[in-house]
XYZ file of C-alpha atoms in Angstrom:
435
model
C 22.034 19.023 -10.969
C 22.487 19.507 -14.700
C 19.407 17.582 -15.763
C 18.192 17.974 -19.322
C 14.546 17.292 -20.125
C 14.044 15.828 -23.579
C 10.374 15.620 -22.599
C 8.766 17.608 -19.776
C 5.364 16.875 -18.294
C 2.724 19.533 -18.765
C 0.692 18.097 -15.885
C 1.383 16.260 -12.632
C -0.656 13.648 -10.800
C -2.169 16.464 -8.720
C -2.962 18.846 -11.589
C -6.465 17.624 -12.266
C -7.309 16.345 -8.813
C -10.979 17.166 -8.658
C -12.463 18.250 -5.386
C -14.327 15.113 -4.462
C -14.065 15.755 -0.731
C -17.535 17.235 -0.210
C -19.200 14.504 -2.247
C -17.471 11.754 -0.288
C -18.196 13.370 3.076
C -21.909 13.472 2.240
C -22.024 9.852 1.090
C -20.185 8.654 4.201
C -22.478 10.659 6.485
C -25.596 9.372 4.723
C -24.475 5.757 4.985
C -23.371 6.029 8.596
C -26.763 7.496 9.504
C -28.862 5.331 7.186
C -27.047 2.015 7.499
C -27.732 -0.851 5.108
C -30.604 0.921 3.363
C -28.518 3.989 2.533
C -25.615 1.863 1.301
C -27.983 -0.046 -0.981
C -29.363 3.236 -2.320
C -25.900 4.381 -3.348
C -25.081 0.929 -4.735
C -28.153 1.106 -6.974
C -27.123 4.590 -8.102
C -23.419 4.055 -8.739
C -22.999 0.295 -9.209
C -26.366 -0.122 -10.960
C -26.553 -3.539 -9.369
C -29.316 -4.992 -7.226
C -28.114 -8.553 -6.574
C -26.948 -9.950 -3.253
C -24.492 -7.699 -1.468
C -22.804 -10.569 0.337
C -22.233 -13.503 -1.964
C -23.644 -16.813 -0.780
C -21.529 -19.982 -0.855
C -23.575 -21.137 -3.848
C -22.922 -17.862 -5.702
C -19.206 -18.107 -4.953
C -19.149 -21.691 -6.216
C -21.015 -20.701 -9.374
C -18.622 -17.815 -10.059
C -15.580 -20.017 -9.489
C -16.974 -22.547 -11.957
C -16.881 -19.873 -14.669
C -13.132 -19.371 -14.327
C -11.111 -21.403 -16.883
C -8.744 -23.973 -15.390
C -5.681 -22.300 -16.925
C -6.580 -18.988 -15.272
C -7.255 -20.782 -11.993
C -3.764 -22.252 -12.160
C -2.252 -18.814 -12.813
C -4.165 -17.272 -9.905
C -3.080 -20.130 -7.642
C 0.542 -19.639 -8.759
C 0.391 -15.928 -7.948
C -1.327 -16.601 -4.630
C 1.330 -19.125 -3.635
C 4.129 -16.650 -4.408
C 2.475 -13.775 -2.524
C 1.736 -16.111 0.397
C 5.311 -17.350 0.656
C 6.714 -13.828 0.495
C 4.233 -12.641 3.150
C 5.174 -15.553 5.389
C 8.829 -14.565 5.046
C 7.926 -10.980 5.971
C 5.972 -12.147 9.006
C 8.972 -14.168 10.205
C 10.984 -10.947 10.507
C 8.747 -9.748 13.353
C 9.047 -11.800 16.521
C 7.628 -11.677 20.018
C 10.621 -10.757 22.171
C 11.452 -9.844 25.759
C 14.470 -8.155 27.291
C 15.609 -7.410 30.838
C 16.089 -3.643 30.618
C 17.514 -3.388 34.144
C 17.837 -6.240 36.625
C 14.334 -7.201 37.656
C 12.457 -5.212 34.994
C 11.568 -7.035 31.810
C 10.010 -5.353 28.770
C 8.730 -7.056 25.683
C 7.158 -6.766 22.275
C 4.215 -8.644 20.788
C 2.933 -8.614 17.222
C -0.851 -8.905 17.244
C -2.896 -9.004 14.028
C -5.948 -6.771 13.771
C -9.258 -8.589 14.037
C -11.014 -7.478 10.846
C -9.603 -6.393 7.478
C -11.496 -4.837 4.578
C -9.817 -5.550 1.228
C -10.894 -3.523 -1.816
C -10.282 -4.844 -5.339
C -11.138 -2.441 -8.182
C -13.416 -3.795 -10.884
C -14.301 -0.848 -13.079
C -12.041 -0.075 -16.050
C -10.030 -3.243 -15.404
C -10.824 -6.300 -13.280
C -8.033 -6.234 -10.721
C -7.736 -9.912 -9.899
C -4.215 -9.298 -8.607
C -5.470 -6.754 -6.062
C -7.662 -9.414 -4.491
C -4.651 -11.729 -4.313
C -2.345 -9.066 -2.853
C -4.692 -7.788 -0.151
C -6.532 -10.916 0.996
C -3.459 -13.162 1.043
C -1.413 -10.807 3.206
C -4.318 -10.318 5.628
C -4.705 -14.075 5.923
C -0.994 -14.660 6.540
C -0.993 -11.885 9.157
C -3.679 -13.790 11.070
C -6.697 -11.481 10.777
C -9.760 -13.232 12.219
C -12.146 -11.882 9.578
C -11.427 -10.730 6.038
C -13.975 -9.043 3.795
C -13.174 -8.775 0.109
C -15.063 -5.973 -1.609
C -15.271 -5.306 -5.338
C -17.594 -3.300 -7.607
C -20.148 -5.469 -9.416
C -20.915 -5.045 -13.097
C -24.549 -4.043 -13.810
C -26.700 -7.141 -14.088
C -23.643 -9.403 -13.827
C -21.921 -9.003 -10.473
C -18.272 -9.219 -9.500
C -15.923 -10.575 -12.147
C -15.732 -14.361 -11.553
C -11.916 -14.322 -11.485
C -11.956 -11.767 -8.641
C -14.423 -13.939 -6.730
C -12.234 -17.000 -7.279
C -9.075 -15.157 -6.200
C -10.659 -13.705 -3.065
C -12.119 -17.100 -2.174
C -8.951 -19.188 -2.508
C -6.856 -16.512 -0.810
C -8.983 -16.709 2.324
C -11.760 -14.102 2.279
C -14.461 -14.859 4.841
C -17.033 -12.718 3.035
C -17.135 -11.351 -0.497
C -19.141 -8.159 -0.947
C -20.522 -6.968 -4.274
C -20.347 -3.234 -3.711
C -17.999 -0.598 -5.078
C -16.802 2.913 -4.427
C -17.448 4.936 -1.303
C -20.437 2.779 -0.390
C -18.280 -0.361 -0.317
C -15.623 1.305 1.815
C -18.305 2.674 4.148
C -20.029 -0.699 4.507
C -16.791 -2.334 5.651
C -15.900 0.522 7.990
C -19.307 0.810 9.648
C -19.922 -2.939 9.847
C -23.034 -3.016 7.662
C -24.827 -6.136 6.395
C -23.787 -8.084 9.478
C -20.069 -7.663 8.863
C -17.656 -6.880 11.691
C -16.372 -3.311 11.615
C -13.088 -3.267 9.723
C -10.000 -2.301 11.702
C -8.048 -1.613 8.527
C -8.944 -0.817 4.910
C -6.521 -1.812 2.169
C -6.354 -1.905 -1.597
C -6.311 0.543 -4.513
C -9.301 2.403 -5.930
C -10.388 5.514 -7.803
C -10.226 9.035 -6.381
C -13.504 8.535 -4.497
C -12.238 5.386 -2.784
C -8.938 7.093 -1.971
C -10.726 10.130 -0.519
C -13.053 7.940 1.551
C -10.062 6.140 3.049
C -8.355 9.461 3.761
C -11.425 10.821 5.553
C -11.985 7.623 7.549
C -8.336 7.282 8.584
C -8.121 7.552 12.339
C -11.315 5.747 13.119
C -9.987 2.925 10.959
C -6.488 2.109 9.773
C -5.561 2.287 6.092
C -2.668 1.004 4.036
C -1.909 4.426 2.527
C -3.476 7.374 0.711
C -2.929 6.554 -2.933
C -2.955 8.650 -6.083
C -2.467 7.619 -9.717
C 0.128 4.903 -10.223
C 3.588 6.058 -11.345
C 6.731 4.375 -12.661
C 10.336 5.374 -13.341
C 12.967 3.552 -15.402
C 16.687 4.105 -14.850
C 18.578 3.011 -17.969
C 22.158 3.302 -19.214
C 23.882 2.393 -22.486
C 23.500 -1.334 -21.734
C 19.686 -1.163 -21.764
C 17.546 -2.493 -24.621
C 15.533 0.503 -25.901
C 12.656 -1.685 -27.076
C 12.257 -3.248 -23.640
C 12.566 0.137 -21.932
C 9.893 1.612 -24.207
C 7.610 -1.388 -23.726
C 7.925 -1.162 -19.940
C 7.059 2.532 -19.944
C 3.979 1.969 -22.120
C 2.905 -0.990 -19.985
C 2.577 1.321 -16.990
C 1.106 4.281 -18.871
C -1.931 2.145 -19.732
C -3.043 2.262 -16.079
C -4.778 5.599 -16.608
C -4.722 8.931 -18.393
C -2.955 10.533 -15.408
C -0.376 7.824 -14.642
C 3.108 9.380 -14.884
C 5.987 7.423 -16.401
C 9.546 8.702 -16.355
C 12.769 7.682 -18.089
C 16.032 8.780 -16.490
C 19.262 8.000 -18.354
C 22.814 9.173 -18.950
C 22.638 8.119 -22.613
C 21.016 10.679 -24.933
C 20.993 8.268 -27.882
C 19.102 5.674 -25.835
C 16.588 8.311 -24.699
C 15.883 9.434 -28.239
C 15.544 5.839 -29.430
C 13.031 5.050 -26.675
C 10.993 8.182 -27.418
C 10.859 7.264 -31.113
C 9.510 3.783 -30.350
C 6.752 4.691 -27.910
C 4.053 6.096 -30.265
C 3.874 2.853 -32.275
C 3.794 0.723 -29.129
C 0.900 2.810 -27.782
C -0.954 2.707 -31.092
C -0.827 -1.089 -31.048
C -2.739 -1.349 -27.753
C -6.482 -2.123 -27.467
C -8.784 0.922 -27.512
C -9.157 1.765 -23.801
C -5.522 0.977 -23.042
C -4.408 3.078 -26.017
C -6.480 6.068 -24.902
C -5.052 5.909 -21.386
C -1.456 5.456 -22.514
C -1.726 8.195 -25.138
C -2.889 10.751 -22.581
C -0.449 9.617 -19.897
C 2.526 9.789 -22.274
C 1.456 13.121 -23.778
C 0.669 14.969 -20.549
C 2.524 13.295 -17.690
C 5.616 11.533 -19.040
C 9.155 12.856 -18.760
C 12.472 11.872 -20.303
C 15.509 13.153 -18.431
C 19.177 12.985 -19.428
C 21.685 13.154 -16.570
C 25.456 13.501 -16.510
C 26.225 10.237 -14.712
C 24.722 7.438 -12.671
C 24.978 9.303 -9.377
C 22.893 12.104 -10.833
C 20.441 9.532 -12.167
C 20.089 7.975 -8.715
C 19.633 11.368 -7.065
C 16.925 12.250 -9.596
C 15.132 8.985 -8.914
C 15.271 9.529 -5.149
C 13.821 13.006 -5.651
C 10.895 11.621 -7.646
C 10.398 8.706 -5.174
C 8.496 6.566 -7.683
C 5.970 3.912 -6.811
C 7.672 1.486 -9.215
C 11.386 1.792 -9.956
C 13.101 -0.242 -12.673
C 16.869 -0.375 -13.174
C 18.125 -1.530 -16.546
C 21.778 -0.635 -16.144
C 25.196 -2.043 -15.411
C 26.306 -2.983 -11.862
C 22.915 -3.719 -10.301
C 24.430 -4.145 -6.840
C 25.545 -0.502 -6.889
C 22.008 0.623 -7.665
C 20.480 -1.594 -4.969
C 22.854 -0.128 -2.381
C 22.480 3.472 -3.586
C 18.740 3.969 -4.188
C 16.624 4.900 -1.169
C 13.180 6.164 -2.237
C 10.822 3.811 -4.063
C 7.811 1.614 -3.446
C 9.199 -1.487 -5.131
C 12.463 -1.994 -7.028
C 12.939 -4.111 -10.144
C 16.587 -4.845 -10.870
C 17.613 -5.868 -14.362
C 15.932 -6.554 -17.665
C 14.929 -10.037 -16.524
C 12.178 -8.699 -14.268
C 9.575 -5.979 -14.759
C 6.915 -4.028 -12.888
C 4.281 -6.247 -14.482
C 5.748 -9.234 -12.631
C 5.357 -7.431 -9.321
C 1.895 -6.233 -10.270
C 0.632 -9.736 -10.896
C 2.515 -12.801 -9.785
C 6.101 -12.461 -8.485
C 5.223 -12.382 -4.780
C 6.050 -8.817 -3.723
C 2.983 -6.675 -3.113
C 1.614 -4.287 -5.731
C -0.207 -1.967 -3.310
C 2.496 0.706 -3.163
C 3.055 4.387 -2.262
C 2.358 6.884 -5.059
C 2.790 10.623 -5.596
C 6.122 10.783 -3.775
C 4.912 8.954 -0.662
C 7.851 6.556 -1.038
C 9.892 9.295 0.646
C 8.391 8.127 3.951
C 6.644 4.772 3.564
C 6.794 1.416 1.861
C 3.921 -0.545 0.404
C 1.363 -2.987 1.718
C 2.890 -5.903 3.588
C 1.877 -8.424 6.182
C 3.157 -5.935 8.780
C 0.404 -3.419 7.921
C -2.155 -5.764 9.467
C -0.165 -6.235 12.661
C 0.055 -4.095 15.765
C 3.487 -4.050 17.376
C 2.647 -3.613 21.057
C 4.820 -3.556 24.137
C 4.530 -4.913 27.675
C 6.535 -4.841 30.891
C 6.747 -6.648 34.190
C 8.996 -6.024 37.206
C 10.078 -7.429 40.524
C 10.002 -5.028 43.485
C 13.775 -4.604 43.332
C 13.579 -4.042 39.587
C 10.882 -1.430 40.094
C 12.984 0.578 42.574
C 15.386 2.578 40.326
C 12.687 3.088 37.711
C 10.301 4.466 40.332
C 12.913 6.905 41.638
C 13.702 8.237 38.155
C 10.022 8.384 37.241
C 9.104 10.387 40.333
C 11.841 12.965 39.802
C 11.263 13.369 36.052
C 7.509 13.687 36.620
C 7.959 16.448 39.194
C 10.343 18.283 36.892
C 7.594 18.205 34.261
C 4.972 19.346 36.751
C 3.059 16.045 36.620
C 2.580 15.387 40.319
C 0.048 12.597 39.833
C 2.537 10.617 37.799
C 5.155 11.123 40.500
C 2.851 9.875 43.246
C 2.142 6.651 41.292
C 5.867 5.943 41.694
C 5.994 7.257 45.292
C 3.380 4.818 46.607
C 5.260 1.836 45.261
C 8.504 2.889 46.879
C 6.676 3.512 50.142
C 4.998 0.093 50.030
C 7.945 -2.013 48.859
C 10.735 -0.251 50.796
C 9.120 1.209 53.958
C 12.412 1.435 55.808
C 14.236 3.452 53.181
C 14.267 7.189 52.509
C 14.330 8.476 48.939
C 15.068 11.901 47.482
C 12.173 12.231 45.043
C 12.351 15.983 44.509
C 12.860 17.462 41.070
C 15.824 19.612 42.086
C 19.015 18.743 43.706
């Protein structure tokens, strides 16, 4: 493709990935061996917090009382939207059965996992929306126990709005513990919690590495890197809105890539000219993050036409994909690799991040090539079952015996043989592999 880079990233989301593996392995091993005491030791070291690990009902009530009514209403609005969307998702998976051959019925059941561990970051920003996204979907899925976990502030505890969100969304326990120690506590079932069957929610590189290491003994939503966003824009796009949307996502962190892909050079140049002032106008921490992200990780790409734009987007497989271009139906039908898609100027990634109803826990670093984001389905096991009459078992047993012998698996073959011998003693069957 004849792509032209008006701005090329000097770094990628993997460029500065520090080797945290050994550190996380040690912390996990220490906590698994030392239990509650070891987890508390790391909490004192990293969280610098020595209050209750599991919030009492009185502490939850007190935290909720600190949340202004207007914010409570906004959190409730977001929760209701996420809940309704999750319920719609759940309705797409049904328990079904089907008669595969006469007399042999096979089926599918969707069974929620028992215990979910939901992590809501609380360091640089208080991720109220992460509590909404993770706890609500677990609740709709039907998990029997949900632990919400968030890093406490030294001497203060979990941000009251996170406590309120986790509480109204259905968390059974709220744990004031961050980082690897919080993930470990949920996985190993410390402090009287049930062992989590699945861990979900975003976090820093230590949380992400802990989830990666623990995957297998516990399920996870995905292995996540820095958040990334791509905007597809043509001559119909508003350059001020495009620039604002790019900056809004760059503020996530110093290593959060944002990309603009367009077939309009004039638009691209206009957007690039607007971004420095938009970044400069942000609060201090946000400005520092956006400045670094735009300087080191952002790209602006000019393509020949919309097909080339779409192909470029699919190659990048962004976590968030915005289309501000003509003929939105064409883009919806054409694009294939993204975590969540935002069609038209009238919506934005920020809506999805906070309150629109779709989930904001999404695949990063190109993972959208092979997976979608967190949904109610992540908490559900799609299992199968079968039942047969003796007549229904007959042709399946014959085929099973012969295939098994061809493979050299005589024990498997004999499990079919004995049924044929018992159910049809007067018949003779050719159960050899050859013939």
